[in-house]
Short mmCIF file of C-alpha atoms in Angstrom, two decimals:
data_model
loop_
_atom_site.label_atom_id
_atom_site.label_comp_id
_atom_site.label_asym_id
_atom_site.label_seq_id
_atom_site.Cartn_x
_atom_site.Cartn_y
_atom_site.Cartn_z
CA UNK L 596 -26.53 25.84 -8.26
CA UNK L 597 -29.64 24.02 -9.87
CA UNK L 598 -31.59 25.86 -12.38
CA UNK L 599 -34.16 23.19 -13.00
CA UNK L 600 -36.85 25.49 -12.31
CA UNK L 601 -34.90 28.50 -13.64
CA UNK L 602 -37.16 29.74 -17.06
CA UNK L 603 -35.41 32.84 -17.86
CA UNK L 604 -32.69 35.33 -16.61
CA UNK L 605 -32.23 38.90 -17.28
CA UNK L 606 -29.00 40.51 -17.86
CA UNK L 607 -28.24 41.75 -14.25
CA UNK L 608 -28.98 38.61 -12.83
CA UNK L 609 -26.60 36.92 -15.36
CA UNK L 610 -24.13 39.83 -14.26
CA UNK L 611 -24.30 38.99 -10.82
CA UNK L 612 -23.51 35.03 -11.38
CA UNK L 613 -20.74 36.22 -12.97
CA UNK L 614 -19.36 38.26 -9.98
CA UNK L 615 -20.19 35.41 -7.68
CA UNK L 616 -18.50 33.53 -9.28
CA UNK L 617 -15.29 35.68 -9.13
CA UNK L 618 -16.08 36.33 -5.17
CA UNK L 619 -16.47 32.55 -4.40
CA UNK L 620 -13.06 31.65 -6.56
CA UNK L 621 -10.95 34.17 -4.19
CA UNK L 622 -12.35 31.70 -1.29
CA UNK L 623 -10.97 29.07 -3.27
CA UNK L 624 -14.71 27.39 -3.80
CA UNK L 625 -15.93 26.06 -7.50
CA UNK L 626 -18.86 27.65 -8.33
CA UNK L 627 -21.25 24.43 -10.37
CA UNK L 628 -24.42 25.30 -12.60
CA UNK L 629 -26.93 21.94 -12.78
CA UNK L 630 -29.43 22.20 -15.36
CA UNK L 631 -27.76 24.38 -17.55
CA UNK L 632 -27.16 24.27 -21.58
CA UNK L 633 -26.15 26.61 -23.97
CA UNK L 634 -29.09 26.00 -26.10
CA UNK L 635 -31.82 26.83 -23.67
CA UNK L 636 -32.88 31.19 -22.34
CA UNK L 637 -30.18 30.44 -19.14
CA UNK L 638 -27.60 29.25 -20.55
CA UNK L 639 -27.75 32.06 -23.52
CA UNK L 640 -28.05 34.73 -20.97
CA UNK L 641 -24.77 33.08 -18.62
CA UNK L 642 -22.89 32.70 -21.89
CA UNK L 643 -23.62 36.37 -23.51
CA UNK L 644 -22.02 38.41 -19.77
CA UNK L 645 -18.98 35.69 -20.31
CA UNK L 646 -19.27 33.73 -17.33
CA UNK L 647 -18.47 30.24 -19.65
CA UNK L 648 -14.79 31.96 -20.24
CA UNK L 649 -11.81 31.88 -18.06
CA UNK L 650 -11.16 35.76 -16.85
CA UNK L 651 -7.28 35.41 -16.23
CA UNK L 652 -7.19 33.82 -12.44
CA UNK L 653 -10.95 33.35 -12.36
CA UNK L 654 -12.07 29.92 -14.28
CA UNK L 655 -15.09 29.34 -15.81
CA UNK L 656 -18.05 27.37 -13.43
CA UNK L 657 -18.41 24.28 -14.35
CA UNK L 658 -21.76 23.51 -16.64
CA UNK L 659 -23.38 20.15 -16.07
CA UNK L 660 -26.78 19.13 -17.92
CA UNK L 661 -28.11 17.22 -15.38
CA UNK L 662 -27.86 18.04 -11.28
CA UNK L 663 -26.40 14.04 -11.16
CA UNK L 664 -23.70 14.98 -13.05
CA UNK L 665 -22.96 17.83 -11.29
CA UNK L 666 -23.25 16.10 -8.20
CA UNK L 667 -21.28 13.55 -9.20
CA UNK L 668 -18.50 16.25 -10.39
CA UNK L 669 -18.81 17.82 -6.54
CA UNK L 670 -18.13 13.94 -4.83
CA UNK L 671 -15.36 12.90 -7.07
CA UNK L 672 -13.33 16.13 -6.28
CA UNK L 673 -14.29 15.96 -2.89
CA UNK L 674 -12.93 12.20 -2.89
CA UNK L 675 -9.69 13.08 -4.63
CA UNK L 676 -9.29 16.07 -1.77
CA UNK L 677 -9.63 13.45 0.84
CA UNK L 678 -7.42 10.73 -1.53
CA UNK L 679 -4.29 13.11 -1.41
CA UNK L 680 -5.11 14.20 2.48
CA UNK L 681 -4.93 10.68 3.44
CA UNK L 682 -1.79 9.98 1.41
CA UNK L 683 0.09 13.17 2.03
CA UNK L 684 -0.58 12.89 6.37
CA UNK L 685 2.31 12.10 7.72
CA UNK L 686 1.22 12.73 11.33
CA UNK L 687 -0.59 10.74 13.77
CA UNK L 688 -3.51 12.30 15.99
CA UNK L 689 -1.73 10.32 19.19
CA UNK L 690 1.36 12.69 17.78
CA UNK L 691 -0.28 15.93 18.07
CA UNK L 692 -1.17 17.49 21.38
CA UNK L 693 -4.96 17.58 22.83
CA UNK L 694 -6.34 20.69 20.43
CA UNK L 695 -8.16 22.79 23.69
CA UNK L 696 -11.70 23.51 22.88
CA UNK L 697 -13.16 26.96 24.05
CA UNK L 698 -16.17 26.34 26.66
CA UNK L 699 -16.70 29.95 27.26
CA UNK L 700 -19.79 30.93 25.22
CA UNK L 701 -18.57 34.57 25.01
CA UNK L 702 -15.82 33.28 22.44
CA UNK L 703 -17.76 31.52 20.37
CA UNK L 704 -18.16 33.25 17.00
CA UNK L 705 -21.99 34.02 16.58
CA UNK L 706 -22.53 32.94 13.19
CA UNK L 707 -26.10 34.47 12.56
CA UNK L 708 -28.31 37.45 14.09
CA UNK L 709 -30.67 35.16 15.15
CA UNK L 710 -27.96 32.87 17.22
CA UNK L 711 -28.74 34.65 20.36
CA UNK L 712 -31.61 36.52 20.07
CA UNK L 713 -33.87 33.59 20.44
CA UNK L 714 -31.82 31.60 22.28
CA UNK L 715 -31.28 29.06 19.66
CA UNK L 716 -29.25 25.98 20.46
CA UNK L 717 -27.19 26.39 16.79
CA UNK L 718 -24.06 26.87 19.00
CA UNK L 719 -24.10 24.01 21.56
CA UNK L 720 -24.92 21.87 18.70
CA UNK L 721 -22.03 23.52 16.84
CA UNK L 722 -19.40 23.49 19.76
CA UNK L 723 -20.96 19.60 20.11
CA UNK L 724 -20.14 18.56 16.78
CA UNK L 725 -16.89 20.37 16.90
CA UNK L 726 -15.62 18.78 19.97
CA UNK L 727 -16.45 15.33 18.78
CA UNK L 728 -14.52 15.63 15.44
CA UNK L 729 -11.93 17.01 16.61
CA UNK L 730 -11.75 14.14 19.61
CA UNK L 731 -12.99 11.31 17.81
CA UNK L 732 -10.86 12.26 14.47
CA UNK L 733 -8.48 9.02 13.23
CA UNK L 734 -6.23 8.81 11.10
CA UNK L 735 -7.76 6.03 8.07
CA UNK L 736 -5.39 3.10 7.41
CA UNK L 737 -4.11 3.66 3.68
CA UNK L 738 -6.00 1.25 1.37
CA UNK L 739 -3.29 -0.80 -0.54
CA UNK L 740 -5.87 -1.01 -3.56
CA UNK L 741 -5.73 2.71 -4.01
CA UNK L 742 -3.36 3.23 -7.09
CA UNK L 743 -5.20 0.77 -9.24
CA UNK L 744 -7.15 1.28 -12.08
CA UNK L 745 -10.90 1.81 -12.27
CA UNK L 746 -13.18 0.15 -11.37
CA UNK L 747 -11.70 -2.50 -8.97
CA UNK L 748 -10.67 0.59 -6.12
CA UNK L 749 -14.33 1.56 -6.66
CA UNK L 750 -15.96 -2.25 -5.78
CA UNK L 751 -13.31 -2.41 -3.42
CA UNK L 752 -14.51 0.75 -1.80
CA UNK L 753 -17.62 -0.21 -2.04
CA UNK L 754 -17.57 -3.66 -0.57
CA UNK L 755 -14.97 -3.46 1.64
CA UNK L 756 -17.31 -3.59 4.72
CA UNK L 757 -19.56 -6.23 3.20
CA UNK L 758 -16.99 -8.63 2.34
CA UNK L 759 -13.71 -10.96 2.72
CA UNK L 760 -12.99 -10.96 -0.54
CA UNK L 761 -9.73 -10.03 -2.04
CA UNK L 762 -8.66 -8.20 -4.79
CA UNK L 763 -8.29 -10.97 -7.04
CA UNK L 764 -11.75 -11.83 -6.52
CA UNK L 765 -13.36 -8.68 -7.56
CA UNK L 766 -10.82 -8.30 -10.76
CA UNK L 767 -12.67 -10.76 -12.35
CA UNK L 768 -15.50 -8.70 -11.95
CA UNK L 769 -14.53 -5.64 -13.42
CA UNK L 770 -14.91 -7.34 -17.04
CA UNK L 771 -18.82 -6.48 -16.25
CA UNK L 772 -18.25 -2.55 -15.68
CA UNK L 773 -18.22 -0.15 -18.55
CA UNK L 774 -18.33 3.60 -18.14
CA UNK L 775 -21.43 4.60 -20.21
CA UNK L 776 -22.91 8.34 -20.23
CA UNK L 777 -26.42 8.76 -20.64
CA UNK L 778 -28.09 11.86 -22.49
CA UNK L 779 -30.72 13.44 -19.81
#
């Protein structure tokens, strides 16, 4: 959630963050505040209904000064989801039987009033992209760079489309890099 334009919050509104918060952890989803400090009217109103402190199962949201850093946070979590997937799949998609896609338009869950009331094409193009992940899905070779240290698997990430070059090329590159933070 950015609250760049965000001035000022009252006390039920802060409430409210604080039980989406708790509603969105039970779907197992991080709830992320951009733009938020503890010095400025938001982040005094978030902090004084406790949503900055762990509530036993329910964690704090995490508080980012900047919407780059917070979106930043969101990719590298999303990246270390994908990281384990990839090492942790043991099966092949030429192992698993054809997954049968539903072309009855009856089953298809309507996900909004307006789905089929106006005849909007939000399904089709649903079912569309549906089918073709699920058909043209492959399992990604393993890179062998991936348990190194940062920020060679990053250039090699980054490059590996663009490039040749080995490893031992881009290690002597990573003298260069240094992680630096930046105040907003």
């Amino acid at each position: 959630l950015d609250f760049t334009h965000v001035s000022g919050i009252d006390f039920s509104a802060a409430e409210a963050f604080g039980r989406m918060n708790r509603i969105v952890h039970r779907r197992e989803v991080a709830m992320v505040l951009a733009n938020v400090t503890l010095s400025n009217e938001v982040g005094k109103a978030l902090e004084m209904v406790g949503l900055f402190v762990d509530e036993g199962e329910t964690p704090a949201p995490k508080v980012f000064e900047d919407l780059n850093a917070a979106l930043e946070s969101c990719e590298n979590d999303l990246l270390k989801v994908l990281h384990e997937k990839q090492r942790f799949s043991t099966h092949k998609p030429e192992d698993s039987p054809p997954v049968a896609i539903e072309q009855d338009q009856a089953h298809r869950p309507q996900t909004s009033p307006w789905d089929n009331a106006y005849g909007s094409p939000r399904q089709n193009f649903l079912h569309e992209a549906a089918t073709t992940a699920i058909t043209e899905t492959r399992e990604p070779e393993q890179p062998r760079w991936q348990g190194f240290k940062q920020p060679l698997p990053l250039l090699l990430q980054a490059f590996q489309d663009l490039t040749d070059k080995s490893e031992d090329f881009w290690f002597r590159a990573v003298r260069f890099f240094t992680k630096r933070d930046f105040v907003k």
